[in-house]
Each structure stands twice: as C-alpha cells, then as structure tokens.
CSV table of N, CA and C in Angstrom, one decimal:
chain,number,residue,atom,x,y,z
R,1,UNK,N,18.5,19.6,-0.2
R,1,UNK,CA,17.5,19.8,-1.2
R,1,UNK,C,16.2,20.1,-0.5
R,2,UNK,N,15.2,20.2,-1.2
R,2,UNK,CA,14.0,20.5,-0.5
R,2,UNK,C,13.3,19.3,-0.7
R,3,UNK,N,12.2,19.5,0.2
R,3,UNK,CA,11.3,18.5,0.4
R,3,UNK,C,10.3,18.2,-0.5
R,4,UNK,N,10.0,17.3,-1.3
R,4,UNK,CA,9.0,17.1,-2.0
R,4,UNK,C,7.3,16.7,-1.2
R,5,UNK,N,7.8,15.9,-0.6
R,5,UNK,CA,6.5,15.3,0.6
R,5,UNK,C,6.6,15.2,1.5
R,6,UNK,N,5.6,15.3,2.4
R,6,UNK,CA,5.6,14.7,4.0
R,6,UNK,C,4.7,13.4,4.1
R,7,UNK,N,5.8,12.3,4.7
R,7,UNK,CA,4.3,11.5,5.6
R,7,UNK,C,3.7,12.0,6.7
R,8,UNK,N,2.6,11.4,6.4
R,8,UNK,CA,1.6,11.4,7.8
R,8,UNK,C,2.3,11.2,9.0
R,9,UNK,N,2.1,11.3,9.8
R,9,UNK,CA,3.0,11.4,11.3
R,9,UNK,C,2.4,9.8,11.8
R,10,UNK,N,2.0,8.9,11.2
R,10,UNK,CA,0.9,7.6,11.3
R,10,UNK,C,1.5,6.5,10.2
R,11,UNK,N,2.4,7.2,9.2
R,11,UNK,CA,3.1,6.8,8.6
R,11,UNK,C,4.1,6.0,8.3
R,12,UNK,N,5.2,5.1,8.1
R,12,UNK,CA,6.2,4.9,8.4
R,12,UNK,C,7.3,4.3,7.5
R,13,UNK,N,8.3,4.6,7.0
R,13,UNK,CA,9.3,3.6,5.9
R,13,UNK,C,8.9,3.5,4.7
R,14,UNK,N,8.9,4.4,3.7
R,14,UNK,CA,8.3,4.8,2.6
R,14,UNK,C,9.4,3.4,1.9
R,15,UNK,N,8.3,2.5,0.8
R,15,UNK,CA,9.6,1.5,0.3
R,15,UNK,C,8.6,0.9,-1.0
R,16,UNK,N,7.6,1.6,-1.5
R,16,UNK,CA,6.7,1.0,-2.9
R,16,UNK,C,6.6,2.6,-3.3
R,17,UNK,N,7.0,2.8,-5.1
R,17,UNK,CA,6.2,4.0,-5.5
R,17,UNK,C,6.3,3.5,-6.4
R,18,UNK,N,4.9,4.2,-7.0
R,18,UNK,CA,4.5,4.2,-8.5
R,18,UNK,C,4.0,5.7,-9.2
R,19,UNK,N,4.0,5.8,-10.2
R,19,UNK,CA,3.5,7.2,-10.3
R,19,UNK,C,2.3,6.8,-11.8
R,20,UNK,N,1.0,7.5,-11.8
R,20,UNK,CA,0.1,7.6,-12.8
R,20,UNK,C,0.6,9.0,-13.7
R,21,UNK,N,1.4,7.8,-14.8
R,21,UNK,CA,1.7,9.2,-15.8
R,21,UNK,C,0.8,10.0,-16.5
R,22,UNK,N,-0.7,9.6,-16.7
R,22,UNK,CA,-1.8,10.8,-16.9
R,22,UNK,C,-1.3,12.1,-16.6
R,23,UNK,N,-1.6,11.9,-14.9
R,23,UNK,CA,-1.7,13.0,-14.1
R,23,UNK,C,-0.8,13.3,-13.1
R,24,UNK,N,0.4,12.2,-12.9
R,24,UNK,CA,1.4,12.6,-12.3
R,24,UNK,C,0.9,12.4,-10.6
R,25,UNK,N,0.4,11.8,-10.5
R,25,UNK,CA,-0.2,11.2,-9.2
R,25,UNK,C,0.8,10.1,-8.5
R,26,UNK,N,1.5,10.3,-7.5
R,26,UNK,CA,2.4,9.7,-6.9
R,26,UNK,C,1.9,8.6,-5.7
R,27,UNK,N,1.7,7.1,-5.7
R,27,UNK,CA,1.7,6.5,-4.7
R,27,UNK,C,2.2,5.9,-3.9
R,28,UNK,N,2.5,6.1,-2.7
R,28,UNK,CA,3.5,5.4,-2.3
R,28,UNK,C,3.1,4.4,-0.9
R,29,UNK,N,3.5,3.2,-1.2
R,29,UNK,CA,3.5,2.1,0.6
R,29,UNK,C,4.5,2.7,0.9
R,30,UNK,N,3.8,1.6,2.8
R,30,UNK,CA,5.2,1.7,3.2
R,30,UNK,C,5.4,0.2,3.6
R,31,UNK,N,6.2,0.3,4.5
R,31,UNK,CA,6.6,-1.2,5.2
R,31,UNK,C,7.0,-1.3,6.2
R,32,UNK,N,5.8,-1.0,7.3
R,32,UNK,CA,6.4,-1.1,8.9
R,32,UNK,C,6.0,-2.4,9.2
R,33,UNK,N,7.0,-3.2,9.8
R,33,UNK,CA,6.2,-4.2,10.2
R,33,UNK,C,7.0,-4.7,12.0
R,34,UNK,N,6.5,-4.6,12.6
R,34,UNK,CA,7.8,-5.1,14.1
R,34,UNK,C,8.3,-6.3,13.9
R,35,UNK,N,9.4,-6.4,14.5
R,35,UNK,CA,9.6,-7.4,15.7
R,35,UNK,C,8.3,-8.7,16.1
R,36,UNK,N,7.0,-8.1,16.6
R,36,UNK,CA,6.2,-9.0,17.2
R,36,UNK,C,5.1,-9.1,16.3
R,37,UNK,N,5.1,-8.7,14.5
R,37,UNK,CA,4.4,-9.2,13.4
R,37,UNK,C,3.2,-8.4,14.0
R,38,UNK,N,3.2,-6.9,14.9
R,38,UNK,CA,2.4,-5.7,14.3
R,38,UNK,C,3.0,-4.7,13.8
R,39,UNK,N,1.7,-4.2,12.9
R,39,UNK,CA,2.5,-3.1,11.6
R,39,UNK,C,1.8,-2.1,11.6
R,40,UNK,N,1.9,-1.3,10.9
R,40,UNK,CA,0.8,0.1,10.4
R,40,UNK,C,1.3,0.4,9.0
R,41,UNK,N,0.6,-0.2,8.4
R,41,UNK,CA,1.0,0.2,6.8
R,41,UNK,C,-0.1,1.0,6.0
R,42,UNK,N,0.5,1.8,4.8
R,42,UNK,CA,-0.5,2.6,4.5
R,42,UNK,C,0.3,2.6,2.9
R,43,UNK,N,-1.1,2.7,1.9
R,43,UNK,CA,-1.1,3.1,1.1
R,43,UNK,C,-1.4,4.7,0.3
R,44,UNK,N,-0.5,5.5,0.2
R,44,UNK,CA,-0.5,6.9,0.4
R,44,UNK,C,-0.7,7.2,-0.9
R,45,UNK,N,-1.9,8.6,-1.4
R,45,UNK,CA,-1.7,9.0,-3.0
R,45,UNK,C,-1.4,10.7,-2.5
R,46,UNK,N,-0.6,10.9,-3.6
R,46,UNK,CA,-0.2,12.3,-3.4
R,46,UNK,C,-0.8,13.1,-5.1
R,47,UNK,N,-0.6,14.1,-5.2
R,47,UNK,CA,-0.8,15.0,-6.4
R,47,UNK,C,0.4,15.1,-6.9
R,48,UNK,N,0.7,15.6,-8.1
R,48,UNK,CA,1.7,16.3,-8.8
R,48,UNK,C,2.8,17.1,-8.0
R,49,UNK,N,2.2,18.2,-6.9
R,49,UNK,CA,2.6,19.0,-6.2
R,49,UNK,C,2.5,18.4,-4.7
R,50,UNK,N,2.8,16.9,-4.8
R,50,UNK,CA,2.7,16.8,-3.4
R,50,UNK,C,2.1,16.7,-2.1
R,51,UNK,N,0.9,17.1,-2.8
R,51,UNK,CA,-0.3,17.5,-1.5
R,51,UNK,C,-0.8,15.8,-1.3
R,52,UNK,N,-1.1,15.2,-0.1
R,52,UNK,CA,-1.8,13.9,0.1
R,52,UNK,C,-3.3,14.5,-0.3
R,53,UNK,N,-3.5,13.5,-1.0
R,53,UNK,CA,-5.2,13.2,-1.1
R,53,UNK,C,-5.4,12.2,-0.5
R,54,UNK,N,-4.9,10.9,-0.8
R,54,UNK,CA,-6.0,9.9,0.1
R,54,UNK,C,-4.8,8.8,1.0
R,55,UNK,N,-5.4,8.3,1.9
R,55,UNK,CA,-4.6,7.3,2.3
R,55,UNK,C,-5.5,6.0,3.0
R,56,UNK,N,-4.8,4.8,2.7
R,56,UNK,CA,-5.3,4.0,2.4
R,56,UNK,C,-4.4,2.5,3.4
R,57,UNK,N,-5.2,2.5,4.8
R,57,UNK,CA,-4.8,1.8,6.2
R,57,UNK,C,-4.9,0.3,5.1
R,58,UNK,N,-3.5,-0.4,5.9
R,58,UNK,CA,-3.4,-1.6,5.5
R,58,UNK,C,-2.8,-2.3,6.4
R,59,UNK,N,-3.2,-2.4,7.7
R,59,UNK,CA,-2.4,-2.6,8.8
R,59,UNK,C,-1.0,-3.3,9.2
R,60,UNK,N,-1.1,-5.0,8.4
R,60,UNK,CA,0.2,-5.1,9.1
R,60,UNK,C,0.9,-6.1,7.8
R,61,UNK,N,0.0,-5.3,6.7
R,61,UNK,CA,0.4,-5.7,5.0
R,61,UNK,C,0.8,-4.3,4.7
R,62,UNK,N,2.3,-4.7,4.2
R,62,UNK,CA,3.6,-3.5,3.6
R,62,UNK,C,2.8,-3.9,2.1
R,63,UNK,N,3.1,-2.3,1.6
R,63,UNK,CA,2.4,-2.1,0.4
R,63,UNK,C,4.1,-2.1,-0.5
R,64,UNK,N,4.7,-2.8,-1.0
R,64,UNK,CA,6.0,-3.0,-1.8
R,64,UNK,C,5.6,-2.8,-3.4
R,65,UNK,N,6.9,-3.2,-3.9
R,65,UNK,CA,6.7,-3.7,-5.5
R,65,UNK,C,5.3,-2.8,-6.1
R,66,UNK,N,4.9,-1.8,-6.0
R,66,UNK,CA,4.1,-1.2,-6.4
R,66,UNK,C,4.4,-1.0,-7.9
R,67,UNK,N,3.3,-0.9,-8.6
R,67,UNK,CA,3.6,-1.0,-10.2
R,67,UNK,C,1.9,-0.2,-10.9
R,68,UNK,N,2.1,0.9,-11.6
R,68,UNK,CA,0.6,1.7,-12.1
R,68,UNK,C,0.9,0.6,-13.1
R,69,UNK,N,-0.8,0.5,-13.5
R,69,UNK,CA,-1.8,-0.3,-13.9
R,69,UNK,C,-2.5,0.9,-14.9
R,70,UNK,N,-1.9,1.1,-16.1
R,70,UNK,CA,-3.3,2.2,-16.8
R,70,UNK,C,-4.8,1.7,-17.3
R,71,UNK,N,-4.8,0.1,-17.5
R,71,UNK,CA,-5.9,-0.4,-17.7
R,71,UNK,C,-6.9,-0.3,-16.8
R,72,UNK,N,-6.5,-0.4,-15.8
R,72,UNK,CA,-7.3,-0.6,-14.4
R,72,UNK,C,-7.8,0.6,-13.8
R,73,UNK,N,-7.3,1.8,-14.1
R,73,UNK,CA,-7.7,3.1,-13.5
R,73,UNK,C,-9.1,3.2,-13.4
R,74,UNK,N,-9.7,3.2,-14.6
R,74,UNK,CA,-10.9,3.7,-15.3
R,74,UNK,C,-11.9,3.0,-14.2
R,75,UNK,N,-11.8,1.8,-13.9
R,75,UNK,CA,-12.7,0.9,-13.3
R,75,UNK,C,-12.7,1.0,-11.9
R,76,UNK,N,-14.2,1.5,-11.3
R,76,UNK,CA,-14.3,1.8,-9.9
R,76,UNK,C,-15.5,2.7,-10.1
R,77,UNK,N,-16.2,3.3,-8.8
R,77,UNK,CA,-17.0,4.3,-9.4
R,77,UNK,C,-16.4,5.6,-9.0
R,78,UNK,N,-17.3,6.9,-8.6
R,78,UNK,CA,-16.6,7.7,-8.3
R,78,UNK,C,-16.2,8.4,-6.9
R,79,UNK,N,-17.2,7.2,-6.0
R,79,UNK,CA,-16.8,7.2,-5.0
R,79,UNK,C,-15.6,6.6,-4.6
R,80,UNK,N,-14.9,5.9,-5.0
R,80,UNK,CA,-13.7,5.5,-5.0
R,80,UNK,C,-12.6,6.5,-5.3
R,81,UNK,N,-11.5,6.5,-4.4
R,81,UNK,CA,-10.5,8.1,-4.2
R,81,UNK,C,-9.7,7.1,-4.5
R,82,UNK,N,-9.4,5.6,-5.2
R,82,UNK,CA,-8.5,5.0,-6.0
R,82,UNK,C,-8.4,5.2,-7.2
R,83,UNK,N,-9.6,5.1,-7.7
R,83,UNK,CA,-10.3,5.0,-9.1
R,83,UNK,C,-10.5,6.3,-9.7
R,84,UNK,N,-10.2,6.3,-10.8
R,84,UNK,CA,-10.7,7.2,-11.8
R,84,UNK,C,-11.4,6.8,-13.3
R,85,UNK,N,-12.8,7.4,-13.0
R,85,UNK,CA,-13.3,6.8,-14.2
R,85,UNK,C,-14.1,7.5,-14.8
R,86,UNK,N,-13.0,9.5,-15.2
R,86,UNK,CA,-13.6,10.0,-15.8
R,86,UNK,C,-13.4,9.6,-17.5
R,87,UNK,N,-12.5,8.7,-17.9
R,87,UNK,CA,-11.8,8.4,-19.2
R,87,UNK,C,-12.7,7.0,-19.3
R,88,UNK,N,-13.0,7.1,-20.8
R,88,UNK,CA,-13.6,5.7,-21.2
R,88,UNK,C,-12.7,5.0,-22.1
C-alpha cells in the first residue's frame, strides 16, 4: 500500500495516536526507550495530508495512550504550534 507518513529520521516506534476531528490533524508518540533508561521520544503533529508540522522532543518520556481533548484545543496562545485558539 502506500505510505501515508514518514518519521523524522530522529524518530522512533510510532505507538500513541490521536487525531483532531476538526481538522483531521494526526498526532502521533513514540516510545523509544533503551536498555540503559536513554530514549528519544517525540511528540509528532501531522496535517490531513500528512505533511509534519510540528514536533515536540520529549526525551526519555514515550508519549502512549494518547487521547484528543476538544475542550482543551482552544487554550494556548498563538504562538503555541499545539494550540489552537482560533474557535471560541
């Protein structure tokens, strides 16, 4: 089949997704963690179509169990590339 996404090459073990049914904005953790309790974890947002917009270092905390929140969106300002708070 074809590919919907690429990780970041920084990336690792895609294992949390959530999607904002607004706008179809796909986030996904991961969960690398070693052997000797170092990790590189990342919280990844994609678009509709795939494209990464933001990503979001969480070193050697796996982002799991991920779950959208629509209450919560709105709150942030707009410098925040988590946040959206063009809806009141």
């Amino acid at each position: 089949g074809d590919r919907f996404i690429a990780l970041p090459t920084e990336a690792n073990f895609p294992e949390g997704l959530a999607v904002d049914p607004s706008n179809g904005d796909l986030f996904v953790g991961t969960f690398d963690v070693q052997p000797d309790g170092s990790g590189s974890n990342f919280l990844l947002r994609y678009n509709r179509a795939g494209l990464l917009l933001d990503q979001l270092p969480l070193g050697v905390v796996p982002a799991t169990g991920l779950a959208f929140n629509p209450r919560d969106r709105k709150k942030g300002d707009s410098s925040d590339p988590w946040c959206d708070d063009d809806e009141d």
